[in-house]
XYZ file of C-alpha atoms in Angstrom:
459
model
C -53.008 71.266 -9.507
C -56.760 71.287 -9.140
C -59.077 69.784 -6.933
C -60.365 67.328 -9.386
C -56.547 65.633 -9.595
C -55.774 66.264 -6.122
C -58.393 62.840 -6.001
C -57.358 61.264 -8.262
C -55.281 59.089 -5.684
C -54.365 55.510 -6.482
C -56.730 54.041 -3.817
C -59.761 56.140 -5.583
C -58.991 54.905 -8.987
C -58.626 51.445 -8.205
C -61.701 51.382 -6.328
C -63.659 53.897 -8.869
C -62.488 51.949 -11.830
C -62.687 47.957 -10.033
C -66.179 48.213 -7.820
C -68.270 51.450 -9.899
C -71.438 50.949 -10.368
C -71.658 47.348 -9.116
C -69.646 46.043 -12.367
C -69.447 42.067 -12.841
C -66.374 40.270 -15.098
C -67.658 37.969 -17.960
C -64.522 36.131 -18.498
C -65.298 33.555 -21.699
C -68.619 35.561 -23.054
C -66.765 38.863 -23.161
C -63.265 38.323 -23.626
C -61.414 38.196 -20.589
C -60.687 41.323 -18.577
C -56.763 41.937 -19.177
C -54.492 41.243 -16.737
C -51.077 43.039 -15.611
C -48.486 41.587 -17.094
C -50.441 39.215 -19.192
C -47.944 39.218 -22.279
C -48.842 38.523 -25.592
C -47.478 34.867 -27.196
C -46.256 34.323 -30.573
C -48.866 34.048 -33.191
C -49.066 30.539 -35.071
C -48.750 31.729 -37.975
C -44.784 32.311 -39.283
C -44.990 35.683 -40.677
C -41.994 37.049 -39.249
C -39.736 39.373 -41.380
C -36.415 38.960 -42.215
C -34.046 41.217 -40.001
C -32.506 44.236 -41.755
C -28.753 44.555 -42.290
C -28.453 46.829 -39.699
C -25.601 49.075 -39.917
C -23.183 49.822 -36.783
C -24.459 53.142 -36.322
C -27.982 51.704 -36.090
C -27.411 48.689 -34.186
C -29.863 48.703 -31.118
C -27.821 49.184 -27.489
C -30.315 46.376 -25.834
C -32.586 43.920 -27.478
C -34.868 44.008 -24.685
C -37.890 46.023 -23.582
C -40.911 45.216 -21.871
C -44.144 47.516 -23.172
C -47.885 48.398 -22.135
C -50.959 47.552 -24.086
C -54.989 48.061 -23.467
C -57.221 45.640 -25.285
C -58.268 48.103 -27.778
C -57.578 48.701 -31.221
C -55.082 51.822 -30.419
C -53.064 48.765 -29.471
C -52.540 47.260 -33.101
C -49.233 48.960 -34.186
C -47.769 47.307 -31.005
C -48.931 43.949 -31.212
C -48.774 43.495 -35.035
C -44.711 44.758 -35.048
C -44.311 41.949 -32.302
C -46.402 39.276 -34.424
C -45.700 40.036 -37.562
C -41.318 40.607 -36.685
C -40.964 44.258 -37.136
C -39.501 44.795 -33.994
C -37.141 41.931 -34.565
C -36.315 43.209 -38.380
C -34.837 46.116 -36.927
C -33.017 44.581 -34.039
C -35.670 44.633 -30.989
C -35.593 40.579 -31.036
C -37.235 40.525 -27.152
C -39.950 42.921 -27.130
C -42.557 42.197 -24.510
C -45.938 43.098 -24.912
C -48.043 43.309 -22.011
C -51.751 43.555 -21.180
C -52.737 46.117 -18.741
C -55.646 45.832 -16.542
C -56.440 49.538 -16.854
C -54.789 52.743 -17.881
C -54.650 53.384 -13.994
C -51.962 49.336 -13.592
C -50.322 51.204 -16.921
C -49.730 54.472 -14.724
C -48.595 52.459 -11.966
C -46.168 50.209 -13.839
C -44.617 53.241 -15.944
C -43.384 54.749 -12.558
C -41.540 51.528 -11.133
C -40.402 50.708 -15.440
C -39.282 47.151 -16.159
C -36.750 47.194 -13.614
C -39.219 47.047 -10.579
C -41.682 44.797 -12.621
C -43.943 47.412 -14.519
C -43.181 48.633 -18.035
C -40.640 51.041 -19.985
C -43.484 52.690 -22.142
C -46.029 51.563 -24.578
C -49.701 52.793 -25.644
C -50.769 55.900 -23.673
C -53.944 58.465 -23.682
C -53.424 62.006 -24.478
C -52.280 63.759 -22.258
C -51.137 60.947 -19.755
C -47.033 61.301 -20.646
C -47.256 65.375 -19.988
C -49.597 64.613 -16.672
C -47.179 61.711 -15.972
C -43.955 63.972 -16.747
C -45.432 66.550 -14.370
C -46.608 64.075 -11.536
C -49.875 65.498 -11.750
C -51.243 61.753 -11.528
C -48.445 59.640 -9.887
C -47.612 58.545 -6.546
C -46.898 61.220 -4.315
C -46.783 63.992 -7.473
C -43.138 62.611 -8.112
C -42.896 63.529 -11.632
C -41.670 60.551 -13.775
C -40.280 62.417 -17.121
C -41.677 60.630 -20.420
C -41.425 60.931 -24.354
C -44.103 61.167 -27.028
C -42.587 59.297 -29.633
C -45.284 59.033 -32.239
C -49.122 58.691 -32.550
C -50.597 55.482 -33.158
C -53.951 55.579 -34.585
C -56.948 58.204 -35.574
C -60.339 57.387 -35.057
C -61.611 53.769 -33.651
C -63.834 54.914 -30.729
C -67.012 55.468 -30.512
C -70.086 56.291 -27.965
C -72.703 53.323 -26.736
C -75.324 53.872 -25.746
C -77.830 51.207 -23.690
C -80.653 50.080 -25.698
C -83.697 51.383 -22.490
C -82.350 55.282 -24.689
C -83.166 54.060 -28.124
C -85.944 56.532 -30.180
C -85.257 59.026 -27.240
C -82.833 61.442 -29.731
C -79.665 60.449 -28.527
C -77.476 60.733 -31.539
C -74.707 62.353 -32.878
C -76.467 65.930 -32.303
C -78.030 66.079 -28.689
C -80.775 68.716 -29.437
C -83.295 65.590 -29.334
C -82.459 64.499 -26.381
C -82.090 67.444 -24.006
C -85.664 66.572 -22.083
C -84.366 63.272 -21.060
C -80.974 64.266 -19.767
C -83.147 67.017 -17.905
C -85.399 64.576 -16.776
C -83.160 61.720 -15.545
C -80.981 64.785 -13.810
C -83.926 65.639 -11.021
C -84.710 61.338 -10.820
C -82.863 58.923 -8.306
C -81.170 57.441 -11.367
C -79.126 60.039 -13.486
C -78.244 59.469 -16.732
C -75.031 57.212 -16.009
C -71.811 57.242 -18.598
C -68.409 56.019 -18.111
C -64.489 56.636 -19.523
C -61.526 54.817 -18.953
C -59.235 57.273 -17.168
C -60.108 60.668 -15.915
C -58.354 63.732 -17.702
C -57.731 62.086 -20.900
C -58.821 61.400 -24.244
C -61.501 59.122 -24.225
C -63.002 61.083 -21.544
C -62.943 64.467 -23.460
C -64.572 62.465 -26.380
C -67.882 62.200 -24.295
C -67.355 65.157 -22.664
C -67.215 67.529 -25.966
C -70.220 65.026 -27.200
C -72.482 66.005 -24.464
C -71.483 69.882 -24.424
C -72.156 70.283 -27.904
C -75.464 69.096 -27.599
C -75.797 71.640 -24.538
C -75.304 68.564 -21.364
C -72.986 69.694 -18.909
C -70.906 66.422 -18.226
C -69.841 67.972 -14.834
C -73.557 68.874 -13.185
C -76.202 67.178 -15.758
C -74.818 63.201 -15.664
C -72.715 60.963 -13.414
C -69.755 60.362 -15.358
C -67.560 57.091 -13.846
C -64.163 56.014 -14.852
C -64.260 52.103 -15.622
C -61.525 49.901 -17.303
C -62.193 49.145 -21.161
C -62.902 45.431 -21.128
C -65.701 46.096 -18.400
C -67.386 48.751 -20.126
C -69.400 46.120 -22.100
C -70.443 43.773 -18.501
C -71.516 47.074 -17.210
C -73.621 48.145 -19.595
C -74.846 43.994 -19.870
C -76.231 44.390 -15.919
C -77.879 47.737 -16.628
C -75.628 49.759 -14.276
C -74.739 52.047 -16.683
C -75.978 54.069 -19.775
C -73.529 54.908 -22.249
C -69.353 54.549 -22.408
C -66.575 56.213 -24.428
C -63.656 53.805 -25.509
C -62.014 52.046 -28.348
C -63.185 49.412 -30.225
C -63.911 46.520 -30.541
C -65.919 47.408 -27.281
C -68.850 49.742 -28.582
C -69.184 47.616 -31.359
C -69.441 45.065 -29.149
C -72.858 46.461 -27.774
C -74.360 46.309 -30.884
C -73.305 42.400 -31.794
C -75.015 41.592 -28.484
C -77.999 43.316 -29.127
C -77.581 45.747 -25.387
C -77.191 48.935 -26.682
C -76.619 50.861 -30.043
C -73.822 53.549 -31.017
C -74.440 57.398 -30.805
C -71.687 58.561 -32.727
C -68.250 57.447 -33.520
C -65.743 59.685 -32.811
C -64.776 60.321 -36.640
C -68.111 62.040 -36.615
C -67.135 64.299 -33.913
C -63.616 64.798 -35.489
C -62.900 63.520 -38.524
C -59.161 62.365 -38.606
C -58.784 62.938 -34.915
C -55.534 62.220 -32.911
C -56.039 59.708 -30.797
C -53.680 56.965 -28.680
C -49.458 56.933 -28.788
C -46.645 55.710 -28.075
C -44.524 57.174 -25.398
C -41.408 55.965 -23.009
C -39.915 56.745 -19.989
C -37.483 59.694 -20.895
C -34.734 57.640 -18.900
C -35.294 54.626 -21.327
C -34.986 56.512 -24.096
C -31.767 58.344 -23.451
C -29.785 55.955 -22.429
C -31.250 53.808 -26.030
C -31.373 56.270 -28.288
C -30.592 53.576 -31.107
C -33.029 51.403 -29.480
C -35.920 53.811 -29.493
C -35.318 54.817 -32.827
C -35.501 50.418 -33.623
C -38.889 50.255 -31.809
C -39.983 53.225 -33.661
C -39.079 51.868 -37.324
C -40.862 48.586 -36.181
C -44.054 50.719 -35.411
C -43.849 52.537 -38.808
C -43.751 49.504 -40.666
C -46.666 47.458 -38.533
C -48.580 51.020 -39.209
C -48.409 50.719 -42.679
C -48.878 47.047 -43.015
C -52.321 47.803 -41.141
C -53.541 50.580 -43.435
C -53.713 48.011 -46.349
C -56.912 46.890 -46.030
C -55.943 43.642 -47.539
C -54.147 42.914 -44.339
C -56.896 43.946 -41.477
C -58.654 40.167 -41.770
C -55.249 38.856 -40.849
C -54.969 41.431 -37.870
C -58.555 41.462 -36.669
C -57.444 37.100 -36.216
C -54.340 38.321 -34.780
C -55.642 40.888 -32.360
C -58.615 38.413 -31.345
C -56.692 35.687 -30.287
C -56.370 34.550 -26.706
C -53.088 36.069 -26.292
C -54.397 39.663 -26.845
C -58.290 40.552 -26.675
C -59.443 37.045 -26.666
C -62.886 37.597 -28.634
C -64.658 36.534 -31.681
C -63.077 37.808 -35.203
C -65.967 39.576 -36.573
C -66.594 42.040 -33.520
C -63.213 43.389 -34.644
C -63.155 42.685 -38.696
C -66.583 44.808 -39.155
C -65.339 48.301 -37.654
C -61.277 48.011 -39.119
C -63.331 47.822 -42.196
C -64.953 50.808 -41.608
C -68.811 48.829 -41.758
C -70.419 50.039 -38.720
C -74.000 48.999 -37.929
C -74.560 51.249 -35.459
C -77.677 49.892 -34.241
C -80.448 52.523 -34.186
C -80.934 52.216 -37.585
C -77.873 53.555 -39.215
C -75.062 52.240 -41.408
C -71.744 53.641 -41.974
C -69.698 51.614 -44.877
C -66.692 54.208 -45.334
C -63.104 53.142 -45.052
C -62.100 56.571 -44.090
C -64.402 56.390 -40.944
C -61.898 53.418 -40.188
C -59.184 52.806 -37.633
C -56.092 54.448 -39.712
C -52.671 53.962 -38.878
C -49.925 55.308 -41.034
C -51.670 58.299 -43.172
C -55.405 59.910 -42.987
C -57.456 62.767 -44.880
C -54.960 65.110 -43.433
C -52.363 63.501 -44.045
C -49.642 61.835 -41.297
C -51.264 59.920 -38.299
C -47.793 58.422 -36.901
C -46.200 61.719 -36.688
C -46.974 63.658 -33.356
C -48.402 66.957 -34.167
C -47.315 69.407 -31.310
C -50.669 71.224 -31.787
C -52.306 68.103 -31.356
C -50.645 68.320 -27.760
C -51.839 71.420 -27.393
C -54.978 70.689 -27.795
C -55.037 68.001 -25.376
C -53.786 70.500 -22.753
C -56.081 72.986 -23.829
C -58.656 70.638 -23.167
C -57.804 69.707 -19.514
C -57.866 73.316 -18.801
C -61.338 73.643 -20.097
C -62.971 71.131 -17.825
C -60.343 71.925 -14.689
C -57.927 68.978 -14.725
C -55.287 71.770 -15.061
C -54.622 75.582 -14.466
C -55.674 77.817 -16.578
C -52.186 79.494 -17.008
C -51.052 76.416 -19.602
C -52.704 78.648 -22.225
C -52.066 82.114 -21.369
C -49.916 84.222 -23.186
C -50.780 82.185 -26.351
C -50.189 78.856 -24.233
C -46.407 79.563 -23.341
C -46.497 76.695 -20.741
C -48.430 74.249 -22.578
C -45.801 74.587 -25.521
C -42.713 74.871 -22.897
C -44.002 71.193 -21.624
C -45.040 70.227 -25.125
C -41.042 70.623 -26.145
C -40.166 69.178 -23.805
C -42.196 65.774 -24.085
C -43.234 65.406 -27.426
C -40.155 64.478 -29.367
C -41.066 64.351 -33.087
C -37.599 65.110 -33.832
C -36.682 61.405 -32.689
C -39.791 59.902 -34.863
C -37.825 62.206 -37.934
C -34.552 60.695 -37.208
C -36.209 56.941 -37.625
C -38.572 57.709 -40.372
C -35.348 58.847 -42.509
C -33.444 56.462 -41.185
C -35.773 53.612 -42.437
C -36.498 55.553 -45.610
C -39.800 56.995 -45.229
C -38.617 60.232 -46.050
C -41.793 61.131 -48.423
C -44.133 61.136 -45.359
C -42.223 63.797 -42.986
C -44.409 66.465 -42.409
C -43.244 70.106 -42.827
C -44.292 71.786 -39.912
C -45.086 70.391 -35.996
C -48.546 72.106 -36.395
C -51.198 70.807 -38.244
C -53.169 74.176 -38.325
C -56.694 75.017 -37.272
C -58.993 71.887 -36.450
C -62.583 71.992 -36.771
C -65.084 70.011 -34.664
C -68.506 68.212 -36.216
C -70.478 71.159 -34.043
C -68.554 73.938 -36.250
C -66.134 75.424 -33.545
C -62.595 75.759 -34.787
C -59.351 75.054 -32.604
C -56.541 77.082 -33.408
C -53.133 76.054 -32.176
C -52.158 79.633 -32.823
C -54.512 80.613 -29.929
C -55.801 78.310 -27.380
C -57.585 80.907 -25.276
C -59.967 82.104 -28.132
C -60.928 78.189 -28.385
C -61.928 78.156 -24.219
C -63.930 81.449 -24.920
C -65.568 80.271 -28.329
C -67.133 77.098 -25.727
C -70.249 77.435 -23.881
C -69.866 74.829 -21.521
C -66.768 74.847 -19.453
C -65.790 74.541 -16.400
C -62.918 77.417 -16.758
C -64.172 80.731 -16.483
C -63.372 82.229 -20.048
């Protein structure tokens, strides 16, 4: 394990991610930071649907499960099956769905599960399950063995920026701005950004930002990890220049007039894999039927949310006090895909959008393998893990893919529900290509790390 894990040790992340950067909570102007096991309540409105006739063979082995949620949009698939009864329809009648107070509580309460008071799975960055599964990141490196189970949304993050960097170039494409990362660099006060959990998605989302644009995120910024619902209050005091996370937080910068958005990260990938939903391997086996329940209940919220008829009725869902507790419109104006992205530029394009069920490219619930791959491949470009994950064609990437990422369980509930027509043909979605032109071939992971400039693996 490298260095950089070796610490990240629960004391350093709950210090790091509570105190950085002198951070302040704005409960009531802000939406209040999420607490641990801060469960979601019943939505007013009765929009539950009826329960299927669930056959014997299908019939759940418990009703009960208790799952993790951050107050970002990635969340929605969770929260609208629980509101809306798609859990219950399929025979998951007491789902629990509780508010995290960062991915590093979510971490904490996956390794004790439900039974000690934590959770039995829920919404997780890429690659948390495989880092979790190999106790790269737990207590003590005990490995805690999890389950991809399906992906939960593409795109719906994006990259503030405070307002003090407006007209200075920093946009999608970083050649603008190169004298002012230089410059802050040598001064007292470097360029300051922040991501939610070290390692992971949101984090490589600034990370390949800034490299593209030639910044080294290691040696030419500070880059802090900070919880999602603070990212805003931090950026409000001036402690900190720019964040990567979900929405409705970027946007959020923009309605209060603090900063503006650089790019969204559809820009930097179009269709992009981004959060899913993964379990405790123990849970899972022991409720096969049950899994395959929560998963059917997923599908269906999925594709109630990619009607764009329904989004008004889940931005008020979502907003409420139960779940991100903040005004409708911060969340209606981005699920549309209408970003003002407050430098200047609109974007009014529904494909831009948080999508849930299907995309340009086709399937977002289904978890690509290569998608794992290339969150692995990833890690071992800025040193989170060894390079030999992608040797020999990435032999032990795929060996722990297989071994975590069961899309053959996400098969088994998409036929069983009848959603045969959108089973993808292959685990791979093929060769990926990035908004700077650099292609990532699942095929070949090492001639991706050699094809990048700025790494912090030696090619």
């Amino acid at each position: 394990m490298s260095d950089f894990l070796n610490q990240i040790s629960r004391r350093k992340f709950i210090v790091t991610a509570g105190a950085s950067a002198g951070a302040v909570f704005l409960k009531g102007c802000l939406g209040n930071p999420p607490e641990a096991g801060n469960t979601g309540g019943t939505n007013t409105t009765n929009t539950a649907q009826p329960v299927a006739n669930i056959s014997a063979e299908q019939q759940p082995e418990t009703t009960k499960v208790k799952l993790g949620y951050i107050p970002i949009v990635e969340s929605a698939p969770l929260i609208i099956a629980k509101e809306k009864g798609f859990f219950a329809k399929y025979g998951m009648t007491d789902v629990a769905v509780s508010k995290q107070a960062s991915w590093g509580s979510a971490r904490d309460n996956i390794e004790i599960g439900s039974a000690g008071g934590g959770i039995d799975g829920g919404q997780w960055q890429m690659p948390m399950p495989h880092l979790i599964t190999e106790g790269k990141i737990t207590k003590g490196n005990k490995p805690i063995p999890m389950y991809v189970l399906c992906q939960l949304i593409t795109h719906g993050n994006g990259i503030a920026i405070a307002n003090k960097h407006a007209g200075k170039g920093v946009t999608l494409q970083l050649a603008g701005a190169k004298s002012l990362f230089a410059q802050l660099k040598s001064s007292p006060t470097p360029f300051t950004a922040a991501q939610t959990f070290p390692g992971v998605n949101q984090d490589f989302w600034i990370r390949y930002w800034l490299a593209a644009g030639g910044i080294n995120p290691d040696t030419d910024i500070k880059l802090l990890t900070v919880p999602a619902a603070q990212t805003v209050a931090n950026m409000k005091t001036g402690t900190m220049d720019a964040f990567s996370t979900g929405d409705p937080w970027p946007y959020r910068i923009v309605k209060d007039k603090i900063g503006f958005m650089a790019a969204l990260t559809a820009e930097i990938w179009k269709d992009h894999p981004e959060e899913y939903f993964a379990m405790r391997a123990d849970w899972v086996d022991q409720h096969p039927k049950a899994t395959k329940a929560l998963l059917k209940g997923i599908m269906e919220a999925q594709q109630w949310l990619d009607n764009f008829d329904n989004r008004k009725e889940a931005a008020e869902i979502l907003a409420g006090r139960n779940y991100f507790n903040l005004p409708v419109e911060i969340l209606m104006e981005p699920f549309m895909g209408t970003y003002d992205m407050g430098d200047g530029r609109k974007i009014n394009d529904k494909t831009m959008a948080a999508l849930y069920w299907k995309d340009g490219k086709g399937s977002v619930s289904y978890p690509y393998k290569s998608h794992d791959l290339w969150f692995i491949t990833e890690s071992v470009r800025w040193g989170f893990l060894p390079k030999d994950y992608i040797a020999n064609k990435g032999a032990k990437a795929k060996a722990l893919i297989d071994k975590v990422n069961r899309e053959d369980i996400w098969k088994e509930a998409a036929k069983e529900a009848g959603f045969t027509a959108d089973i993808p043909a292959t685990t791979s979605r093929g060769v990926e290509t990035f908004f700077d032109g650099v292609k990532f071939d699942p095929e070949d992971p090492e001639a991706y790390i050699k094809s990048l400039t700025i790494k912090k693996v030696s090619a």
